[in-house]
């Protein structure tokens, strides 16, 4: 039964501590053959006034945004076509790659690329999987697409996976995979 102890400065809210506990449990389970329920995570807290580094007291650093919440918000914002709000979530140099290897750098390019493909698309989310790689948060979003082809024919149940990279609280990259081409070919 692994026991992980991490000492935090006081000040993190319960949701942040819960995210940290889950992340530590998952990290241990990914390396050791231990069931999550057998992994104990202890998080004692220090009063910030009783801690010094470099001769100065320190305050707790802010938590990173939850990648799954960020991705959900971004995708709902895009679905509503609130491009200004979505653009505010992008880092300089943001890139996206869509099926067929279509690379784009702006949301306007994406909207133009989508126009000759379908009238609209909505997403139903099955789950979000997040992980950390150094300073980069990575989040996969799985689900199905529904919407309407250009001729007005509805479609639904088309699988998709989106992969996002986040640095400094902003999206740096999006990669998209889906079965739209196969579904379109079957409907023809």
mmCIF file of N, CA and C in Angstrom, residues 13 16 60 62 86 88 93 96 103 110 115 122 128 133 141 146-147 160 162 177:
data_model
loop_
_atom_site.group_PDB
_atom_site.id
_atom_site.type_symbol
_atom_site.label_atom_id
_atom_site.label_comp_id
_atom_site.label_asym_id
_atom_site.label_seq_id
_atom_site.Cartn_x
_atom_site.Cartn_y
_atom_site.Cartn_z
ATOM 1 N N UNK A 13 -7.996 25.595 -1.986
ATOM 2 C CA UNK A 13 -9.375 25.203 -1.718
ATOM 3 C C UNK A 13 -9.545 23.690 -1.858
ATOM 4 N N UNK A 16 -9.145 22.145 -5.406
ATOM 5 C CA UNK A 16 -7.747 22.038 -5.845
ATOM 6 C C UNK A 16 -7.064 20.869 -5.142
ATOM 7 N N UNK A 60 1.063 30.466 -1.143
ATOM 8 C CA UNK A 60 0.873 29.362 -2.091
ATOM 9 C C UNK A 60 0.679 29.892 -3.511
ATOM 10 N N UNK A 62 -0.832 29.848 -7.326
ATOM 11 C CA UNK A 62 -2.193 29.549 -7.794
ATOM 12 C C UNK A 62 -2.240 28.181 -8.472
ATOM 13 N N UNK A 86 -13.644 32.611 -27.603
ATOM 14 C CA UNK A 86 -12.780 31.453 -27.861
ATOM 15 C C UNK A 86 -11.354 31.900 -28.165
ATOM 16 N N UNK A 88 -9.812 34.430 -27.077
ATOM 17 C CA UNK A 88 -9.163 34.872 -25.836
ATOM 18 C C UNK A 88 -8.534 33.704 -25.074
ATOM 19 N N UNK A 93 0.629 31.794 -31.404
ATOM 20 C CA UNK A 93 1.204 30.642 -32.083
ATOM 21 C C UNK A 93 0.327 29.401 -32.054
ATOM 22 N N UNK A 96 -3.935 24.247 -35.011
ATOM 23 C CA UNK A 96 -4.889 23.138 -34.945
ATOM 24 C C UNK A 96 -4.774 22.327 -36.214
ATOM 25 N N UNK A 103 -4.139 21.894 -41.518
ATOM 26 C CA UNK A 103 -3.549 22.703 -40.456
ATOM 27 C C UNK A 103 -4.065 24.134 -40.562
ATOM 28 N N UNK A 110 -10.851 27.935 -39.519
ATOM 29 C CA UNK A 110 -11.653 26.756 -39.180
ATOM 30 C C UNK A 110 -13.099 26.926 -39.646
ATOM 31 N N UNK A 115 -17.420 25.373 -43.589
ATOM 32 C CA UNK A 115 -18.597 25.794 -44.366
ATOM 33 C C UNK A 115 -18.989 24.849 -45.489
ATOM 34 N N UNK A 122 -22.838 19.640 -33.476
ATOM 35 C CA UNK A 122 -22.821 19.722 -32.017
ATOM 36 C C UNK A 122 -22.109 18.481 -31.488
ATOM 37 N N UNK A 128 -13.547 13.237 -20.575
ATOM 38 C CA UNK A 128 -12.356 14.052 -20.745
ATOM 39 C C UNK A 128 -11.239 13.370 -19.959
ATOM 40 N N UNK A 133 2.429 16.971 -18.679
ATOM 41 C CA UNK A 133 3.761 16.675 -19.201
ATOM 42 C C UNK A 133 4.599 17.928 -18.986
ATOM 43 N N UNK A 141 -10.632 14.785 -25.335
ATOM 44 C CA UNK A 141 -12.081 14.844 -25.223
ATOM 45 C C UNK A 141 -12.653 13.819 -26.195
ATOM 46 N N UNK A 146 -23.143 15.259 -33.846
ATOM 47 C CA UNK A 146 -24.423 15.241 -34.544
ATOM 48 C C UNK A 146 -24.566 16.592 -35.220
ATOM 49 N N UNK A 147 -25.457 16.667 -36.175
ATOM 50 C CA UNK A 147 -25.637 17.920 -36.887
ATOM 51 C C UNK A 147 -26.399 17.721 -38.162
ATOM 52 N N UNK A 160 -15.682 11.115 -32.327
ATOM 53 C CA UNK A 160 -14.611 12.097 -32.432
ATOM 54 C C UNK A 160 -13.703 12.003 -31.206
ATOM 55 N N UNK A 162 -10.765 14.850 -29.630
ATOM 56 C CA UNK A 162 -9.992 16.079 -29.720
ATOM 57 C C UNK A 162 -8.877 15.994 -28.689
ATOM 58 N N UNK A 177 -9.629 14.243 -34.520
ATOM 59 C CA UNK A 177 -9.866 13.036 -35.308
ATOM 60 C C UNK A 177 -11.350 12.729 -35.216
#
